[in-house]
Amino acid sequence: MDKRVAIFCLILFVFINTGCNNNAGSKIQTEKTEDKKAPVVKEKWHWGNPAKQSESAGYAQVVKAGNTIYVSGVPTDDLSPEGIAGVYKTLEECLNAFGASSKNVVKETLYTTDIETMKKYNDARKEFYQGDFPAASWVQVSRLYEPDAKLEVDLVAQITDGDE
């Protein structure tokens, strides 16, 4: 019996001294270090607005962060080929604000209240990309921000230092 007690004590001693004990209830304090990351530098553009953003609606038409350009949605209530081409002409103006063009677009998101009409007039959209198509998502929605809008397109573009 004494031999078993000695072995138990030895195992208990080794267990405690090898760090296998449970410290869940102990009050060990660890030093907390805060990451001090630099804030994202954003350049903005908003239709000749000196503030470069819409204070009333709470957005900027274009935001450039690093080498990425984010273009807010451009809407239209005209789902004809001319109306669709007009949206992409406006998107081109947005891209041009930072020296980019349709060649820099890597992602397009298209929201429409009538996806079948968009499919029918997709050539108006495809002309904008001139055969160099981005990743794209098309989503049919019941309503857009502007009550009469039937289409809204936003873009993400990537530029290099030589593009600006």
mmCIF file of C-alpha atoms in Angstrom:
data_model
loop_
_atom_site.group_PDB
_atom_site.id
_atom_site.type_symbol
_atom_site.label_atom_id
_atom_site.label_comp_id
_atom_site.label_asym_id
_atom_site.label_seq_id
_atom_site.Cartn_x
_atom_site.Cartn_y
_atom_site.Cartn_z
ATOM 1 C CA MET A 1 0.000 0.000 0.000
ATOM 2 C CA ASP A 2 2.830 2.417 0.804
ATOM 3 C CA LYS A 3 4.327 1.725 -2.594
ATOM 4 C CA ARG A 4 1.055 2.751 -4.317
ATOM 5 C CA VAL A 5 0.825 5.959 -2.305
ATOM 6 C CA ALA A 6 4.436 6.778 -3.214
ATOM 7 C CA ILE A 7 3.732 6.207 -6.938
ATOM 8 C CA PHE A 8 0.562 8.310 -6.722
ATOM 9 C CA CYS A 9 2.483 11.127 -5.036
ATOM 10 C CA LEU A 10 5.207 10.921 -7.662
ATOM 11 C CA ILE A 11 2.682 11.084 -10.509
ATOM 12 C CA LEU A 12 0.886 13.965 -8.819
ATOM 13 C CA PHE A 13 4.187 15.812 -8.318
ATOM 14 C CA VAL A 14 5.177 15.358 -11.994
ATOM 15 C CA PHE A 15 1.706 16.362 -13.187
ATOM 16 C CA ILE A 16 1.693 19.565 -11.151
ATOM 17 C CA ASN A 17 5.229 20.573 -12.096
ATOM 18 C CA THR A 18 4.891 19.995 -15.849
ATOM 19 C CA GLY A 19 2.267 22.665 -16.333
ATOM 20 C CA CYS A 20 -0.683 20.338 -16.738
ATOM 21 C CA ASN A 21 -2.608 21.955 -13.930
ATOM 22 C CA ASN A 22 -5.801 23.906 -14.512
ATOM 23 C CA ASN A 23 -5.345 27.646 -14.070
ATOM 24 C CA ALA A 24 -8.890 28.524 -15.047
ATOM 25 C CA GLY A 25 -9.643 29.895 -11.594
ATOM 26 C CA SER A 26 -6.328 31.697 -11.131
ATOM 27 C CA LYS A 27 -5.927 35.375 -11.723
ATOM 28 C CA ILE A 28 -3.016 35.384 -14.115
ATOM 29 C CA GLN A 29 -2.753 38.741 -15.793
ATOM 30 C CA THR A 30 -1.303 38.991 -19.244
ATOM 31 C CA GLU A 31 0.058 42.143 -20.745
ATOM 32 C CA LYS A 32 -2.243 43.390 -23.471
ATOM 33 C CA THR A 33 -0.560 44.987 -26.444
ATOM 34 C CA GLU A 34 -2.583 47.131 -28.773
ATOM 35 C CA ASP A 35 -1.945 47.046 -32.480
ATOM 36 C CA LYS A 36 -1.441 50.567 -33.651
ATOM 37 C CA LYS A 37 -2.281 50.252 -37.305
ATOM 38 C CA ALA A 38 -2.323 53.245 -39.560
ATOM 39 C CA PRO A 39 -5.805 54.233 -40.712
ATOM 40 C CA VAL A 40 -6.774 53.475 -44.302
ATOM 41 C CA VAL A 41 -6.022 56.437 -46.515
ATOM 42 C CA LYS A 42 -9.062 57.170 -48.656
ATOM 43 C CA GLU A 43 -9.206 59.542 -51.579
ATOM 44 C CA LYS A 44 -12.720 60.484 -52.653
ATOM 45 C CA TRP A 45 -14.520 61.968 -55.650
ATOM 46 C CA HIS A 46 -18.129 63.068 -55.805
ATOM 47 C CA TRP A 47 -19.460 64.966 -58.832
ATOM 48 C CA GLY A 48 -17.594 68.245 -58.329
ATOM 49 C CA ASN A 49 -18.602 68.409 -54.659
ATOM 50 C CA PRO A 50 -15.836 70.180 -52.664
ATOM 51 C CA ALA A 51 -16.449 67.826 -49.709
ATOM 52 C CA LYS A 52 -15.961 64.915 -52.157
ATOM 53 C CA GLN A 53 -18.924 63.116 -50.646
ATOM 54 C CA SER A 54 -22.643 63.598 -50.196
ATOM 55 C CA GLU A 55 -23.333 64.708 -46.660
ATOM 56 C CA SER A 56 -27.099 64.375 -47.092
ATOM 57 C CA ALA A 57 -27.098 60.798 -48.433
ATOM 58 C CA GLY A 58 -23.931 59.761 -46.587
ATOM 59 C CA TYR A 59 -21.734 58.330 -49.328
ATOM 60 C CA ALA A 60 -18.980 59.161 -51.820
ATOM 61 C CA GLN A 61 -19.444 58.310 -55.490
ATOM 62 C CA VAL A 62 -15.872 57.006 -55.742
ATOM 63 C CA VAL A 63 -13.411 55.990 -53.031
ATOM 64 C CA LYS A 64 -9.813 55.034 -53.759
ATOM 65 C CA ALA A 65 -7.979 53.079 -51.068
ATOM 66 C CA GLY A 66 -4.483 51.991 -52.037
ATOM 67 C CA ASN A 67 -4.666 50.757 -55.618
ATOM 68 C CA THR A 68 -8.343 49.833 -55.430
ATOM 69 C CA ILE A 69 -11.172 52.036 -56.661
ATOM 70 C CA TYR A 70 -14.719 51.483 -55.396
ATOM 71 C CA VAL A 71 -17.467 53.073 -57.481
ATOM 72 C CA SER A 72 -20.860 53.461 -55.820
ATOM 73 C CA GLY A 73 -23.904 52.339 -57.733
ATOM 74 C CA VAL A 74 -25.047 54.372 -60.712
ATOM 75 C CA PRO A 75 -28.805 54.035 -61.288
ATOM 76 C CA THR A 76 -31.188 54.540 -64.188
ATOM 77 C CA ASP A 77 -34.899 54.151 -64.757
ATOM 78 C CA ASP A 78 -34.300 53.426 -68.473
ATOM 79 C CA LEU A 79 -33.684 49.768 -69.356
ATOM 80 C CA SER A 80 -33.318 50.489 -73.082
ATOM 81 C CA PRO A 81 -29.928 49.997 -74.766
ATOM 82 C CA GLU A 82 -29.448 53.779 -74.601
ATOM 83 C CA GLY A 83 -30.296 53.940 -70.885
ATOM 84 C CA ILE A 84 -27.949 51.057 -70.077
ATOM 85 C CA ALA A 85 -25.153 52.613 -72.169
ATOM 86 C CA GLY A 86 -25.744 55.861 -70.250
ATOM 87 C CA VAL A 87 -25.099 54.096 -66.937
ATOM 88 C CA TYR A 88 -21.797 52.762 -68.236
ATOM 89 C CA LYS A 89 -20.835 56.191 -69.626
ATOM 90 C CA THR A 90 -21.376 57.596 -66.133
ATOM 91 C CA LEU A 91 -19.349 54.738 -64.605
ATOM 92 C CA GLU A 92 -16.538 55.586 -67.043
ATOM 93 C CA GLU A 93 -16.565 59.185 -65.743
ATOM 94 C CA CYS A 94 -16.284 57.840 -62.201
ATOM 95 C CA LEU A 95 -13.313 55.645 -63.111
ATOM 96 C CA ASN A 96 -11.647 58.503 -65.010
ATOM 97 C CA ALA A 97 -11.630 60.587 -61.799
ATOM 98 C CA PHE A 98 -8.665 58.428 -60.724
ATOM 99 C CA GLY A 99 -7.163 57.760 -64.147
ATOM 100 C CA ALA A 100 -8.841 54.375 -64.589
ATOM 101 C CA SER A 101 -11.057 52.951 -67.323
ATOM 102 C CA SER A 102 -13.143 49.864 -68.022
ATOM 103 C CA LYS A 103 -9.865 47.927 -68.486
ATOM 104 C CA ASN A 104 -9.217 48.327 -64.733
ATOM 105 C CA VAL A 105 -12.561 46.904 -63.602
ATOM 106 C CA VAL A 106 -12.192 43.589 -61.767
ATOM 107 C CA LYS A 107 -15.704 43.245 -60.258
ATOM 108 C CA GLU A 108 -19.126 44.435 -61.294
ATOM 109 C CA THR A 109 -22.347 44.106 -59.327
ATOM 110 C CA LEU A 110 -25.518 44.775 -61.258
ATOM 111 C CA TYR A 111 -28.870 45.162 -59.509
ATOM 112 C CA THR A 112 -32.030 45.281 -61.594
ATOM 113 C CA THR A 113 -35.761 45.032 -61.164
ATOM 114 C CA ASP A 114 -36.000 43.222 -64.523
ATOM 115 C CA ILE A 115 -33.219 40.730 -65.198
ATOM 116 C CA GLU A 116 -34.812 39.418 -68.409
ATOM 117 C CA THR A 117 -34.646 42.873 -70.009
ATOM 118 C CA MET A 118 -31.022 43.213 -68.871
ATOM 119 C CA LYS A 119 -30.200 39.875 -70.514
ATOM 120 C CA LYS A 120 -31.925 41.055 -73.696
ATOM 121 C CA TYR A 121 -29.867 44.280 -73.827
ATOM 122 C CA ASN A 122 -26.602 42.900 -72.436
ATOM 123 C CA ASP A 123 -24.734 44.017 -75.574
ATOM 124 C CA ALA A 124 -24.994 47.624 -74.360
ATOM 125 C CA ARG A 125 -23.142 46.564 -71.224
ATOM 126 C CA LYS A 126 -20.635 44.342 -73.015
ATOM 127 C CA GLU A 127 -19.608 47.212 -75.279
ATOM 128 C CA PHE A 128 -18.304 49.089 -72.233
ATOM 129 C CA TYR A 129 -15.839 46.281 -71.431
ATOM 130 C CA GLN A 130 -14.619 45.846 -75.019
ATOM 131 C CA GLY A 131 -14.158 42.094 -74.573
ATOM 132 C CA ASP A 132 -12.250 42.328 -71.253
ATOM 133 C CA PHE A 133 -15.001 41.258 -68.848
ATOM 134 C CA PRO A 134 -14.705 41.424 -65.046
ATOM 135 C CA ALA A 135 -16.086 39.053 -62.451
ATOM 136 C CA ALA A 136 -19.760 39.943 -62.260
ATOM 137 C CA SER A 137 -22.873 39.336 -60.207
ATOM 138 C CA TRP A 138 -26.346 40.116 -61.465
ATOM 139 C CA VAL A 139 -29.111 40.354 -58.914
ATOM 140 C CA GLN A 140 -32.817 40.944 -59.447
ATOM 141 C CA VAL A 141 -34.361 43.019 -56.671
ATOM 142 C CA SER A 142 -37.846 44.283 -55.994
ATOM 143 C CA ARG A 143 -36.738 47.900 -55.509
ATOM 144 C CA LEU A 144 -33.634 50.077 -55.558
ATOM 145 C CA TYR A 145 -32.752 53.135 -53.446
ATOM 146 C CA GLU A 146 -34.223 55.518 -56.000
ATOM 147 C CA PRO A 147 -37.906 54.516 -56.252
ATOM 148 C CA ASP A 148 -38.110 54.680 -60.069
ATOM 149 C CA ALA A 149 -34.714 53.081 -60.749
ATOM 150 C CA LYS A 150 -34.701 49.803 -62.653
ATOM 151 C CA LEU A 151 -30.930 49.292 -62.800
ATOM 152 C CA GLU A 152 -27.980 50.142 -60.589
ATOM 153 C CA VAL A 153 -24.378 49.089 -61.209
ATOM 154 C CA ASP A 154 -21.371 49.396 -58.917
ATOM 155 C CA LEU A 155 -17.759 48.572 -59.733
ATOM 156 C CA VAL A 156 -14.441 47.686 -58.154
ATOM 157 C CA ALA A 157 -11.329 48.533 -60.160
ATOM 158 C CA GLN A 158 -7.636 47.873 -59.582
ATOM 159 C CA ILE A 159 -5.004 50.343 -60.792
ATOM 160 C CA THR A 160 -1.246 50.394 -60.899
ATOM 161 C CA ASP A 161 0.895 53.435 -60.255
ATOM 162 C CA GLY A 162 1.237 53.893 -64.011
ATOM 163 C CA ASP A 163 -2.544 54.187 -64.430
ATOM 164 C CA GLU A 164 -2.892 57.375 -62.412
#
